[in-house]
């Protein structure tokens, strides 16, 4: 079966403003995110990509644009199932405000039981994304062969949930996974099991430098802004 390259979108204006974007329209890449996207073709230059699939949201579309400009033989496919979690009434709100919501404790410690008011549950988010990957695996193998490589550009929580699925981790453990903006994760699927062969690779270790204010012990819903 194929190898899937998961790319989280580059840093967005919502990331830097500390907002939970969700499906809020008009969330674009910031200056750093645009630079991350511009570097993506070089980072992936050695990979013969068979297909490119993307979330319909603007920040993902902008992230893959330089890659598509470099790979003019490829036409992108949009799949809503790998779009961001539907955060409902939480969409567009500041994460600093949401941390005091009782639901946030559930999102952090027991996400399989978390459902966003006016939105979807984290369980249904993972299910739709995993179903999309399995269908695309079959399609890519049928059209391009079992050793093909294809790419999906998606969002932090979606990618974390797919990594958990590949590792056989319960969704309640997925908040232990971190994927920074424009990071690359690779999962090689086989008939019996997936193999995680890259996790959140940015080629930049800046985010590991100790900060003046240590990061909180909670996971950043939506994925966080990455290195300062």
Coordinates of C-alpha atoms in Angstrom, one line a residue:
X1 CA 0.0 0.0 0.0
X2 CA 1.1 3.6 -0.5
X3 CA 3.1 5.9 1.7
X4 CA 1.2 9.0 2.9
X5 CA 3.0 12.3 3.5
X6 CA 1.0 14.4 5.9
X7 CA 1.8 18.2 5.9
X8 CA 0.3 20.5 8.4
X9 CA -0.4 23.9 6.9
X10 CA 2.1 26.7 7.5
X11 CA 1.8 29.1 10.4
X12 CA -1.4 31.1 10.0
X13 CA -2.7 34.5 11.2
X14 CA -4.9 32.6 13.7
X15 CA -1.9 30.8 15.1
X16 CA 0.0 34.0 15.9
X17 CA -3.1 35.7 17.3
X18 CA -3.9 32.7 19.6
X19 CA -7.2 32.0 18.0
X20 CA -8.9 28.6 17.5
X21 CA -9.6 29.0 13.8
X22 CA -11.6 25.9 13.0
X23 CA -13.6 26.6 9.8
X24 CA -13.6 30.4 10.2
X25 CA -13.2 31.8 6.6
X26 CA -10.3 34.1 5.6
X27 CA -7.6 32.6 7.9
X28 CA -4.5 32.9 5.7
X29 CA -0.8 32.1 6.2
X30 CA 1.2 34.8 8.0
X31 CA 4.6 35.9 6.7
X32 CA 6.4 33.1 8.3
X33 CA 3.8 30.6 7.1
X34 CA 4.2 31.8 3.5
X35 CA 8.0 31.3 3.9
X36 CA 7.4 27.8 5.2
X37 CA 5.2 27.0 2.2
X38 CA 7.8 28.4 -0.2
X39 CA 10.4 26.0 1.2
X40 CA 8.1 23.0 0.9
X41 CA 9.0 22.1 -2.8
X42 CA 12.7 21.9 -1.9
X43 CA 12.1 19.8 1.2
X44 CA 10.0 17.3 -0.9
X45 CA 12.1 17.5 -4.1
X46 CA 13.2 13.9 -3.9
X47 CA 9.8 12.4 -3.6
X48 CA 7.8 11.3 -6.7
X49 CA 4.4 12.4 -5.5
X50 CA 1.5 10.5 -7.2
X51 CA -1.3 12.7 -5.9
X52 CA -1.9 15.8 -3.7
X53 CA -5.0 16.0 -1.5
X54 CA -5.8 19.1 0.6
X55 CA -8.3 20.4 3.1
X56 CA -10.5 23.0 1.5
X57 CA -9.5 25.7 4.0
X58 CA -7.5 28.7 2.8
X59 CA -4.4 28.1 4.9
X60 CA -3.9 24.6 3.5
X61 CA -4.6 25.8 -0.1
X62 CA -2.0 28.5 0.3
X63 CA 0.5 26.0 1.8
X64 CA 0.5 23.7 -1.2
X65 CA 0.4 26.4 -3.9
X66 CA 4.2 26.6 -4.2
X67 CA 4.4 22.8 -4.4
X68 CA 1.8 22.8 -7.1
X69 CA 3.7 25.5 -9.0
X70 CA 6.7 23.2 -8.9
X71 CA 4.8 20.1 -9.8
X72 CA 2.6 21.3 -12.7
X73 CA 1.9 17.7 -13.7
X74 CA -0.2 17.3 -10.6
X75 CA -3.8 18.6 -10.0
X76 CA -4.9 18.9 -6.4
X77 CA -7.9 17.1 -5.0
X78 CA -9.9 18.7 -2.2
X79 CA -11.4 16.5 0.5
X80 CA -13.5 18.0 3.2
X81 CA -13.0 15.0 5.4
X82 CA -9.4 16.2 6.1
X83 CA -10.6 19.7 6.9
X84 CA -10.2 21.1 10.4
X85 CA -12.3 19.9 13.3
X86 CA -15.6 21.6 13.5
X87 CA -15.2 23.5 16.7
X88 CA -18.6 25.0 16.5
X89 CA -19.2 27.8 19.0
X90 CA -15.5 27.8 20.0
X91 CA -14.4 28.8 16.5
X92 CA -12.7 32.1 16.2
X93 CA -12.3 32.4 20.0
X94 CA -9.1 33.1 21.9
X95 CA -7.4 30.0 23.3
X96 CA -6.6 31.9 26.4
X97 CA -10.3 32.4 27.1
X98 CA -11.2 28.8 26.3
X99 CA -8.7 27.3 28.8
X100 CA -11.1 28.0 31.6
X101 CA -14.1 26.3 29.9
X102 CA -15.0 23.0 31.7
X103 CA -15.0 21.2 28.3
X104 CA -11.3 22.1 27.8
X105 CA -10.3 19.6 30.6
X106 CA -12.2 16.9 28.7
X107 CA -10.5 17.9 25.4
X108 CA -7.1 17.5 27.2
X109 CA -7.6 14.4 29.2
X110 CA -10.5 12.5 27.6
X111 CA -10.9 13.7 24.0
X112 CA -12.9 10.7 22.9
X113 CA -15.7 12.1 25.0
X114 CA -15.3 15.7 23.9
X115 CA -18.0 17.2 21.6
X116 CA -17.8 20.9 20.8
X117 CA -21.0 23.0 21.3
X118 CA -22.5 23.6 17.9
X119 CA -19.7 21.5 16.3
X120 CA -18.6 17.9 16.1
X121 CA -17.0 15.4 18.5
X122 CA -13.3 14.6 18.3
X123 CA -14.2 11.0 17.8
X124 CA -16.2 11.8 14.6
X125 CA -13.3 14.1 13.5
X126 CA -10.9 11.1 13.7
X127 CA -13.3 8.7 12.0
X128 CA -13.9 10.9 9.0
X129 CA -10.2 11.6 8.5
X130 CA -9.2 7.9 8.9
X131 CA -11.9 6.9 6.4
X132 CA -10.6 9.5 3.9
X133 CA -7.0 8.1 4.2
X134 CA -8.2 4.5 3.7
X135 CA -10.1 5.4 0.6
X136 CA -7.2 7.4 -0.8
X137 CA -4.8 4.6 0.0
X138 CA -7.0 2.3 -2.2
X139 CA -7.4 4.8 -4.9
X140 CA -3.7 5.7 -5.1
X141 CA -2.7 2.0 -5.1
X142 CA -5.2 1.3 -7.9
X143 CA -4.1 4.2 -10.1
X144 CA -0.4 4.4 -9.3
X145 CA 0.8 1.2 -7.8
X146 CA 1.4 -0.1 -4.3
X147 CA 4.8 1.7 -3.8
X148 CA 3.4 5.1 -4.6
X149 CA 3.8 8.2 -2.4
X150 CA 1.0 10.8 -2.0
X151 CA 0.5 13.9 0.1
X152 CA -2.3 15.3 2.2
X153 CA -2.2 18.9 3.5
X154 CA -4.3 19.2 6.6
X155 CA -4.5 20.5 10.2
X156 CA -2.9 19.8 13.6
X157 CA -5.7 17.9 15.3
X158 CA -6.5 15.9 12.1
X159 CA -2.9 14.9 11.7
X160 CA -2.5 14.0 15.3
X161 CA -5.6 11.8 15.2
X162 CA -4.3 10.0 12.1
X163 CA -1.0 9.4 13.8
X164 CA -2.8 7.9 16.8
X165 CA -4.9 5.7 14.4
X166 CA -1.7 4.5 12.6
X167 CA 0.0 3.7 16.0
X168 CA -3.0 1.9 17.4
X169 CA -3.3 4.6 20.1
X170 CA -6.6 5.3 21.8
X171 CA -7.8 8.8 20.9
X172 CA -7.5 9.7 24.5
X173 CA -3.7 9.6 24.0
X174 CA -3.5 11.8 20.9
X175 CA -2.9 15.0 22.9
X176 CA 0.6 13.6 23.6
X177 CA 1.5 14.1 19.9
X178 CA 2.8 17.4 18.6
X179 CA 3.0 18.5 15.0
X180 CA 4.3 22.0 14.2
X181 CA 3.2 24.2 11.3
X182 CA 4.4 22.9 8.0
X183 CA 5.8 19.8 9.6
X184 CA 6.0 16.6 7.6
X185 CA 4.8 13.3 8.9
X186 CA 5.1 10.1 6.9
X187 CA 3.1 6.9 7.3
X188 CA 3.8 3.8 5.3
X189 CA 0.7 1.6 5.0
X190 CA 0.9 -2.1 4.5
X191 CA -1.7 -4.8 4.3
X192 CA -1.4 -5.7 8.0
X193 CA -0.2 -2.5 9.7
X194 CA 1.0 1.0 9.2
X195 CA 4.5 2.2 10.0
X196 CA 5.2 5.7 11.3
X197 CA 8.4 6.6 9.5
X198 CA 8.6 10.4 10.1
X199 CA 6.9 12.5 12.8
X200 CA 6.5 16.2 12.7
X201 CA 9.7 16.8 10.8
X202 CA 10.4 20.5 10.2
X203 CA 14.2 20.3 9.8
X204 CA 14.4 23.1 12.5
X205 CA 15.2 22.5 16.1
X206 CA 14.4 26.1 17.3
X207 CA 11.2 25.0 19.1
X208 CA 13.4 22.8 21.4
X209 CA 15.4 25.8 22.7
X210 CA 14.4 26.5 26.3
X211 CA 12.0 29.4 26.6
X212 CA 11.8 32.1 29.2
X213 CA 8.3 30.9 30.0
X214 CA 8.2 27.1 29.9
X215 CA 5.3 25.8 27.8
X216 CA 2.2 24.7 29.7
X217 CA 1.6 21.0 30.2
X218 CA -1.6 21.1 28.2
X219 CA -1.8 20.3 24.5
X220 CA -2.5 23.3 22.2
X221 CA -6.0 22.6 20.6
X222 CA -5.7 23.1 16.9
X223 CA -2.0 22.5 16.9
X224 CA -0.3 25.6 18.1
X225 CA 1.9 28.1 16.4
X226 CA 5.2 26.2 16.5
X227 CA 8.6 27.8 17.2
X228 CA 8.5 31.4 18.3

